[in-house]
Short mmCIF file of C-alpha atoms in Angstrom, two decimals:
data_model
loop_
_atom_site.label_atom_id
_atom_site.label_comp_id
_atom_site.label_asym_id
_atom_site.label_seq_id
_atom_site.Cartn_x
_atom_site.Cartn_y
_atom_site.Cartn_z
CA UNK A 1 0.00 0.00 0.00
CA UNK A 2 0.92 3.59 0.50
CA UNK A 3 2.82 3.07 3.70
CA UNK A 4 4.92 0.27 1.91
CA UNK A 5 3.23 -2.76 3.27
CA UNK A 6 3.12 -5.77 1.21
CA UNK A 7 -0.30 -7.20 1.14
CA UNK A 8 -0.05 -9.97 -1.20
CA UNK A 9 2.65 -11.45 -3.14
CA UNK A 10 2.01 -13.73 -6.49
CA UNK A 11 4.94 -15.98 -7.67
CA UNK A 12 5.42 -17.71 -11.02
CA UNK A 13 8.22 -18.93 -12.92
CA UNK A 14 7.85 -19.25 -17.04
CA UNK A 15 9.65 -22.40 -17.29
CA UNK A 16 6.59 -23.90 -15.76
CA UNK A 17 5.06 -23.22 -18.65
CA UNK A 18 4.71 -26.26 -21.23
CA UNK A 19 6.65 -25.19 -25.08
CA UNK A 20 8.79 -22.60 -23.58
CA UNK A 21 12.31 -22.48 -23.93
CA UNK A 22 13.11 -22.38 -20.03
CA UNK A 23 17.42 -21.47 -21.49
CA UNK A 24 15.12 -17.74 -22.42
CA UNK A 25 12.98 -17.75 -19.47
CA UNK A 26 13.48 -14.56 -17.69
CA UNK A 27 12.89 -14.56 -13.54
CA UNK A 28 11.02 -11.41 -14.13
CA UNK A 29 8.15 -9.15 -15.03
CA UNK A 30 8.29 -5.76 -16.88
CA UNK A 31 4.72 -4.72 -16.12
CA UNK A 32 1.58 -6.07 -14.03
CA UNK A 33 -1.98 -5.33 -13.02
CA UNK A 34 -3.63 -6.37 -10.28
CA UNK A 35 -7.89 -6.79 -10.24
CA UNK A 36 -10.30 -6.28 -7.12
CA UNK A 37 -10.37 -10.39 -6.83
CA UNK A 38 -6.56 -10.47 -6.79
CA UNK A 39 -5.85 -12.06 -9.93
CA UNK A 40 -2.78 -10.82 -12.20
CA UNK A 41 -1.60 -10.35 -15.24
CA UNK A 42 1.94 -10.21 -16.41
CA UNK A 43 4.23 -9.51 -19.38
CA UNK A 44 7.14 -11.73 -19.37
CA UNK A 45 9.38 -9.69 -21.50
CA UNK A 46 9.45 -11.50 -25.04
CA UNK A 47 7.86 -14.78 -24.35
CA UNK A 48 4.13 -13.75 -23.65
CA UNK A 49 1.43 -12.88 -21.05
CA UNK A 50 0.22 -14.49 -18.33
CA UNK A 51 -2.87 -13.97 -16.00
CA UNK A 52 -2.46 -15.77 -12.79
CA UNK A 53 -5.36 -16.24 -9.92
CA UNK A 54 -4.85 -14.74 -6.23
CA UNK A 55 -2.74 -18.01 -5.70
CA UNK A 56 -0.66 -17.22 -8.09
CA UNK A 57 -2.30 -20.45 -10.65
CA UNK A 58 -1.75 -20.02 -14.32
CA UNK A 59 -5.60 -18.97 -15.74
CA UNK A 60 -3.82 -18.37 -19.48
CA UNK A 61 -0.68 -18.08 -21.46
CA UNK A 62 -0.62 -16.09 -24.52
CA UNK A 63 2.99 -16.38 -26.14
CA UNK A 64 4.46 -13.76 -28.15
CA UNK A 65 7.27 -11.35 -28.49
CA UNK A 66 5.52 -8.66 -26.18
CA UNK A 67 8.07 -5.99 -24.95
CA UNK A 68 7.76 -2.58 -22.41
CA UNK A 69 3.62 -2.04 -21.92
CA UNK A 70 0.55 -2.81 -21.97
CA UNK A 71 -3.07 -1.54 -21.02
CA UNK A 72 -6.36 -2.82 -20.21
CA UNK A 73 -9.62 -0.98 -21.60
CA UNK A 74 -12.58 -1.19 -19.38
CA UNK A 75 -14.22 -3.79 -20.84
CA UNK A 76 -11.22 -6.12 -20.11
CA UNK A 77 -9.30 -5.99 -24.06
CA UNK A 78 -5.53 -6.10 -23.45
CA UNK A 79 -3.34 -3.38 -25.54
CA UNK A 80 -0.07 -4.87 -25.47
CA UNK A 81 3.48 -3.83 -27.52
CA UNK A 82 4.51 -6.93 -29.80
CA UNK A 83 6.92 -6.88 -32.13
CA UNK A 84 8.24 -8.95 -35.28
CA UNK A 85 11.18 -9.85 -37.15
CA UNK A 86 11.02 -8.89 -41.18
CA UNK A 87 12.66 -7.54 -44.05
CA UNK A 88 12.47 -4.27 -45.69
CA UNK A 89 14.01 -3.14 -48.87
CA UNK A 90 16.45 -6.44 -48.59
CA UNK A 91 17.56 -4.92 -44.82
CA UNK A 92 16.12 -6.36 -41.54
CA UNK A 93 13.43 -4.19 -39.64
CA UNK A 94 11.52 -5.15 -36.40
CA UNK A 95 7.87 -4.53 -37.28
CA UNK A 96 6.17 -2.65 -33.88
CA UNK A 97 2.85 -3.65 -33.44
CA UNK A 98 -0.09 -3.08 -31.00
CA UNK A 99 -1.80 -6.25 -30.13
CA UNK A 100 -5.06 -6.34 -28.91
CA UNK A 101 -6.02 -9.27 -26.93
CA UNK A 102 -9.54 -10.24 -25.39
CA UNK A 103 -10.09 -10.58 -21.65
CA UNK A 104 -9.31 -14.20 -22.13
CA UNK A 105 -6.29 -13.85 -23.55
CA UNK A 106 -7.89 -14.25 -27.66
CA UNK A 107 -6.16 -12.09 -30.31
CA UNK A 108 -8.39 -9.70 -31.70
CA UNK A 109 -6.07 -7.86 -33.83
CA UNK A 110 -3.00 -6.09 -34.50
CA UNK A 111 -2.15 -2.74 -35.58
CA UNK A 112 1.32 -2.03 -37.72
CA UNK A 113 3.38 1.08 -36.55
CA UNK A 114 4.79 0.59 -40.27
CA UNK A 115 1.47 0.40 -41.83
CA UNK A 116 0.49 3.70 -40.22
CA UNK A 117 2.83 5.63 -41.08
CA UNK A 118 2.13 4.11 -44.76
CA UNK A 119 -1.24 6.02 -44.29
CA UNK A 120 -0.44 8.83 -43.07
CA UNK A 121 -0.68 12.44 -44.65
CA UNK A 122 3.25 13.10 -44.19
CA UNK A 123 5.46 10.77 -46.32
CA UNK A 124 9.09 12.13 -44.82
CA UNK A 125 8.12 10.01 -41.79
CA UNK A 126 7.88 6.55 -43.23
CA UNK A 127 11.15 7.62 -45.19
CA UNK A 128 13.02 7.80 -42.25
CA UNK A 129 12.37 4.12 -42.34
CA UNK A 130 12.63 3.57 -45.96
CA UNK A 131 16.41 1.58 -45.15
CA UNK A 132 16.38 -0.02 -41.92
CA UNK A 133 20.05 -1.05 -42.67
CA UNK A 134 21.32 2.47 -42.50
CA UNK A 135 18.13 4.22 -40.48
CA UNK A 136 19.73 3.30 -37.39
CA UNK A 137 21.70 6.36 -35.11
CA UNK A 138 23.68 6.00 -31.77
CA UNK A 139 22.94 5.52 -29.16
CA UNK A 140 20.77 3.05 -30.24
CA UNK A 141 22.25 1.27 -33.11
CA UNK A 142 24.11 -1.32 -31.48
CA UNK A 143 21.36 -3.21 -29.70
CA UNK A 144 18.92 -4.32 -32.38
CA UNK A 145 19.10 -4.06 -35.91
CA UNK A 146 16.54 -3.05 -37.92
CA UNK A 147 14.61 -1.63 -34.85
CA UNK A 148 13.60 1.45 -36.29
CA UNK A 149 10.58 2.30 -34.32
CA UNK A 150 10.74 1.20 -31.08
CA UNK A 151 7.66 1.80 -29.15
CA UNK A 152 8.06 1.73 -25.32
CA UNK A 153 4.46 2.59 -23.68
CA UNK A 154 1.04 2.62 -24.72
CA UNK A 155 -2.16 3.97 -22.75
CA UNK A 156 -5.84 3.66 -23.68
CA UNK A 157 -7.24 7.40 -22.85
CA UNK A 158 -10.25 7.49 -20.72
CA UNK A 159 -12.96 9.54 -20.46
CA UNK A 160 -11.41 11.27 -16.78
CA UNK A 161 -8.29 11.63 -19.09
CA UNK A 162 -9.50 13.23 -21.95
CA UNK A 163 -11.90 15.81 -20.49
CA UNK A 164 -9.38 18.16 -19.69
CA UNK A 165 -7.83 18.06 -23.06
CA UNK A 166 -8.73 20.05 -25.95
CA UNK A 167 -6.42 17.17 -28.41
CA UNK A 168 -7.17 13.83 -27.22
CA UNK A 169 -10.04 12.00 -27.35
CA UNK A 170 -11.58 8.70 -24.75
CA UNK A 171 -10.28 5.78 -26.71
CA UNK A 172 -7.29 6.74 -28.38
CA UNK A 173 -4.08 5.26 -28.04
CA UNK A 174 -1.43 7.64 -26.76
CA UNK A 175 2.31 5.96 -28.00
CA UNK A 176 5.95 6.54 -27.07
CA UNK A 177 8.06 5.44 -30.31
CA UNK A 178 11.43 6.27 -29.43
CA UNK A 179 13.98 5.65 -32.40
CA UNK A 180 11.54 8.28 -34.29
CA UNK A 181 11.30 10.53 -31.01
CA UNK A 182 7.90 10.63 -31.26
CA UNK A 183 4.56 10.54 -29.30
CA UNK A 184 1.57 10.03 -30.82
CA UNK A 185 -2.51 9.48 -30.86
CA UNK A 186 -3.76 6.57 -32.43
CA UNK A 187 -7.64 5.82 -33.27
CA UNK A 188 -7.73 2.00 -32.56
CA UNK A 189 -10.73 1.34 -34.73
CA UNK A 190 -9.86 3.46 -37.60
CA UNK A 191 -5.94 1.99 -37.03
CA UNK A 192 -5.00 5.73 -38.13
CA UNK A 193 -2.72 8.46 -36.53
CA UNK A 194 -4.95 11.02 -35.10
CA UNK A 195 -1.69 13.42 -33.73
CA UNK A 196 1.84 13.08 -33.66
CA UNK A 197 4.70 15.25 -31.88
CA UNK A 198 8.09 15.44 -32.86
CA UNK A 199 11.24 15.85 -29.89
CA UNK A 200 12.17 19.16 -29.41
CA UNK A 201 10.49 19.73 -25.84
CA UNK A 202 12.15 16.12 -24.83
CA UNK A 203 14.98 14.41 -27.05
CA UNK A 204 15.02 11.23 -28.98
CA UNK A 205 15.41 8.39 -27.08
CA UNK A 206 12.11 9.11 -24.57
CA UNK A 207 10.20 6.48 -22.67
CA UNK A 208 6.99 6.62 -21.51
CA UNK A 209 4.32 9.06 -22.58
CA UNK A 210 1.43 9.38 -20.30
CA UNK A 211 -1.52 12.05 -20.77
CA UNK A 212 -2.97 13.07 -17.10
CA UNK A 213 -6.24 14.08 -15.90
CA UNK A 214 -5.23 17.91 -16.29
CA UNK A 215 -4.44 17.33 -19.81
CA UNK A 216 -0.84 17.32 -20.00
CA UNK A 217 1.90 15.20 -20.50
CA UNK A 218 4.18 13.24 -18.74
CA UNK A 219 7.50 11.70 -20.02
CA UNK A 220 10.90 10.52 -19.62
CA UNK A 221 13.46 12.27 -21.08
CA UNK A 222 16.42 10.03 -20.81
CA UNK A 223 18.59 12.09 -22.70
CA UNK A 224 18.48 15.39 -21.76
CA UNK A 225 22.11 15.47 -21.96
CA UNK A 226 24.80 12.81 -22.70
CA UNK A 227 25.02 12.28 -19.11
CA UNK A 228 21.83 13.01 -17.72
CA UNK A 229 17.87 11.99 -17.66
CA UNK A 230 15.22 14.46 -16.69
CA UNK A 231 11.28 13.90 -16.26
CA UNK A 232 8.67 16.44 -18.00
CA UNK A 233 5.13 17.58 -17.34
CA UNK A 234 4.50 19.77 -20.70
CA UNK A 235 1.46 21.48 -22.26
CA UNK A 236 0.52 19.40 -25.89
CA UNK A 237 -0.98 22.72 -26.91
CA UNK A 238 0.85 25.63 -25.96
CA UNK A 239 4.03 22.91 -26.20
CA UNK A 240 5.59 24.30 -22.78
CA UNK A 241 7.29 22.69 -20.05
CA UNK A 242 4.78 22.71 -16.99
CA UNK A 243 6.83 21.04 -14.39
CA UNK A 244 10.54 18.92 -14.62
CA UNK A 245 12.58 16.46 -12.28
CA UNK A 246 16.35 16.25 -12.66
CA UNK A 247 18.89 15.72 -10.63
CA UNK A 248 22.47 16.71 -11.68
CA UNK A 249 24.50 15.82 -8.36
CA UNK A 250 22.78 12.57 -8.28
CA UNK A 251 24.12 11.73 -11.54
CA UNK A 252 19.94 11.01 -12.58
CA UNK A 253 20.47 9.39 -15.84
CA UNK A 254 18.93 6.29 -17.48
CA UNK A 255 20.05 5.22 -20.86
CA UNK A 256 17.82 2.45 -21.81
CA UNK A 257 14.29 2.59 -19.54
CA UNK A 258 12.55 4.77 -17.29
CA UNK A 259 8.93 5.11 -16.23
CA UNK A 260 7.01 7.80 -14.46
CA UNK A 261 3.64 8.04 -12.71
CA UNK A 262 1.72 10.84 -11.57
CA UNK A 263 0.23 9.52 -7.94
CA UNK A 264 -3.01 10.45 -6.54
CA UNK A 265 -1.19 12.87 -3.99
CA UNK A 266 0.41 14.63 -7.10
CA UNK A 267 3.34 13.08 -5.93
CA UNK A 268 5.67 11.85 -9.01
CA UNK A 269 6.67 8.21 -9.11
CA UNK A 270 10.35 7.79 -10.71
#
């Protein structure tokens, strides 16, 4: 809770799980949610989600290459960050997709990062793609080839969310895709770009992009100098910084992950 008392704790190891490659199996989670009943679900970083009963029992496996985030809409559909291996223009590129699962774990559909940019209005950003094999920039080129979008958070905007916003609308997808430096609006059911932003408030290389209740922002700007990471409340509109979080004696820097959460106290979560 608040006070930093564990309540409950849910264990489970992916090697239990029949078909998996236990040499692969990592002994952790990069995201969870937690119901009123107590059960769980988990994304075990590229080898699939799990939902797990208050005794920590496997209820369903869904295996997959899921990565960073996911979200839950409130009739129970699961928005979760896939991604693929393929080829493009004889180069390797990691396709970034946004898979949408039913409350039982069913795939209902995925939506292409490459196909909409492919649709969208503005060619010079599916250009920046057009050669994965020489698209990629440091610091990021080392790690992955042919990841050329890289999408690291995804939130399904609510009503609470969106009434304080004169951009966003309930529904939407609100995206982090770093290796563009972009955040962006997605309509789900249209599977169209509805708003984009380029960096220039934050830098390239950003992790999660939340929208809050008051209509603004949130973000991680890992490279707000070689050296040094910074969080940022900004304006979408008016495209000004509202609030920031760095910490230059501390040495605050992250080069690969961060996450940030606005708490009910208006405290900020790091």
């Amino acid at each position: 809770n608040m006070n930093g008392q564990v309540l409950h704790q849910w264990h489970f190891s992916c090697a239990s799980i029949p078909n998996v490659n236990k040499e692969f199996c990592p002994d952790y989670w990069v995201k969870a949610h937690v119901w009123d009943n107590g059960e769980l679900m988990a994304m075990v970083p590229y080898i699939g989600l799990i939902k797990l009963d208050r005794d920590s029992n496997l209820l369903w496996f869904t295996p997959g290459i899921f990565h960073h985030d996911f979200d839950i809409a409130s009739n129970g559909d699961i928005y979760a960050l896939s991604m693929k291996k393929s080829t493009l223009n004889n180069a390797p590129i990691i396709m970034n997709n946004i898979s949408i699962y039913s409350a039982s774990g069913k795939l209902i559909k995925e939506i292409s990062l490459y196909d909409l940019f492919k649709e969208y209005p503005d060619p010079s950003y599916l250009k920046k793609v057009g050669n994965p094999a020489i698209s990629m920039e440091p610091p990021f080129a080392p790690y992955d080839q042919g990841d050329v979008f890289h999408v690291n958070s995804v939130q399904i905007i609510t009503k609470e969310e969106a009434q304080h916003s004169k951009i966003f609308k309930e529904g939407q997808l609100l995206i982090s895709v770093r290796e563009m430096g972009l955040i962006m609006a997605i309509d789900p059911a249209l599977e169209k770009i509805d708003w984009l932003m380029d960096a220039g408030i934050w830098h390239k290389g950003q992790h999660f992009a939340k929208l809050l209740n008051n209509g603004n922002i949130l973000i991680f700007d890992n490279f707000y100098t070689k050296t040094l990471s910074r969080v940022i409340e900004f304006d979408p509109l008016s495209r000004k910084i509202i609030w920031d979080f760095k910490n230059p004696g501390d040495q605050f820097f992250s080069r690969l992950i961060g996450e940030c959460y606005r708490l009910p106290n208006n405290n900020t979560l790091i």
